[in-house]
XYZ file of C-alpha atoms in Angstrom:
123
model
C 103.234 124.724 111.609
C 105.876 124.786 114.361
C 109.261 123.089 114.271
C 111.320 122.833 117.452
C 115.039 123.502 117.023
C 116.838 121.474 119.665
C 120.085 123.327 118.896
C 118.429 126.667 119.743
C 119.641 128.147 123.040
C 116.082 129.220 123.887
C 113.864 126.845 125.810
C 111.179 124.856 124.012
C 108.592 127.014 125.805
C 110.176 130.199 124.413
C 110.369 128.744 120.909
C 106.734 127.624 120.891
C 105.523 130.944 122.294
C 107.550 133.010 119.825
C 106.554 130.910 116.820
C 102.871 131.087 117.782
C 103.145 134.883 118.012
C 104.658 135.001 114.528
C 101.956 132.733 113.088
C 99.229 134.917 114.578
C 100.772 138.281 113.642
C 101.630 137.182 110.108
C 98.061 136.060 109.485
C 99.098 132.431 108.993
C 96.608 131.745 111.773
C 93.400 133.526 110.835
C 91.748 135.710 113.488
C 89.296 133.712 115.570
C 90.636 130.414 114.226
C 90.703 127.586 116.746
C 94.130 126.479 117.937
C 94.981 122.814 118.413
C 94.219 121.502 121.877
C 97.082 121.396 124.347
C 97.173 117.623 124.079
C 97.126 117.544 120.271
C 99.808 120.221 119.967
C 101.988 118.378 122.502
C 101.612 115.110 120.594
C 102.330 116.791 117.231
C 105.491 118.413 118.587
C 106.439 115.448 120.790
C 106.819 117.641 123.868
C 105.330 117.823 127.337
C 101.717 119.094 127.420
C 102.645 121.337 130.351
C 104.959 123.270 128.024
C 102.091 123.904 125.587
C 99.711 124.821 128.413
C 102.267 127.298 129.758
C 102.793 128.756 126.287
C 99.028 129.137 125.728
C 98.711 130.822 129.119
C 101.499 133.263 128.236
C 99.977 133.992 124.834
C 96.606 134.641 126.434
C 98.057 136.961 129.071
C 99.740 138.964 126.284
C 96.541 139.141 124.199
C 97.625 136.914 121.313
C 94.950 134.308 121.969
C 91.727 134.045 123.911
C 89.920 131.130 125.489
C 86.258 130.235 125.176
C 85.273 127.927 128.017
C 84.396 124.501 126.680
C 85.441 125.423 123.127
C 89.193 125.951 123.274
C 91.743 128.616 122.422
C 91.452 130.977 119.474
C 93.809 133.376 117.683
C 93.219 137.056 118.345
C 93.110 139.450 115.408
C 96.303 141.228 114.417
C 94.428 144.533 114.885
C 93.602 143.677 118.502
C 97.202 142.670 119.158
C 98.522 145.855 117.554
C 96.185 147.967 119.680
C 97.345 146.196 122.858
C 100.991 146.658 121.895
C 100.442 150.336 121.063
C 98.725 150.894 124.415
C 101.550 149.072 126.214
C 104.217 151.064 124.344
C 102.466 154.371 125.067
C 102.242 153.494 128.764
C 105.990 152.761 128.900
C 106.790 156.020 127.114
C 104.704 157.951 129.638
C 106.578 156.239 132.484
C 109.951 157.201 131.013
C 108.812 160.793 130.495
C 107.505 160.973 134.070
C 110.810 159.622 135.381
C 112.706 162.227 133.359
C 110.544 165.050 134.652
C 110.945 163.694 138.172
C 114.713 163.871 137.750
C 114.536 167.479 136.631
C 114.743 167.164 132.849
C 112.856 169.863 130.942
C 110.417 168.977 128.164
C 112.945 170.228 125.627
C 115.683 168.001 127.088
C 113.331 164.994 127.022
C 112.376 165.747 123.403
C 116.069 166.064 122.545
C 116.853 162.700 124.131
C 113.912 161.128 122.339
C 115.115 162.516 118.995
C 118.646 161.329 119.701
C 117.398 157.818 120.512
C 115.317 157.774 117.334
C 118.286 158.822 115.233
C 120.575 156.248 116.835
C 118.112 153.440 116.110
C 117.714 154.389 112.478
C 114.346 156.094 112.930
C-alpha cells in the first residue's frame, strides 16, 4: 500500500500524507472504505503512531478522509474531493482578481494576464 523512502528529502509525514492522497484520488482506496487504524498503519510501516495520527488529521482537514466516531477513518469519494478542490481553487482565483482590481487593473488587463499565465503553463 505505502512504502516509505528513507532517501526521500520529504519527511515521513509528508510521504504518508501524499501517498494516501494518491491512493484515494486514484480509486485504489474505494470511497467510504475503512482505513487501517493509526496503530495498525504505524506497525505496518514501522513508524511512530503520532506520524500516522498527524497524517490522518491533515487528510481529514483537507477533505480526503472522514472520521466516524467509534468506527474509524474512511476514504472520501474522488467526486467530493474534486468539488472541494474546485471550490478552493475558485476562491483563490477570486482573491487574486480582487487584489488586481484593488491595485487598479482593469478587467481586460486581468483577463490578459490570466490568458498569458495559461499560455505560459501550456494551457
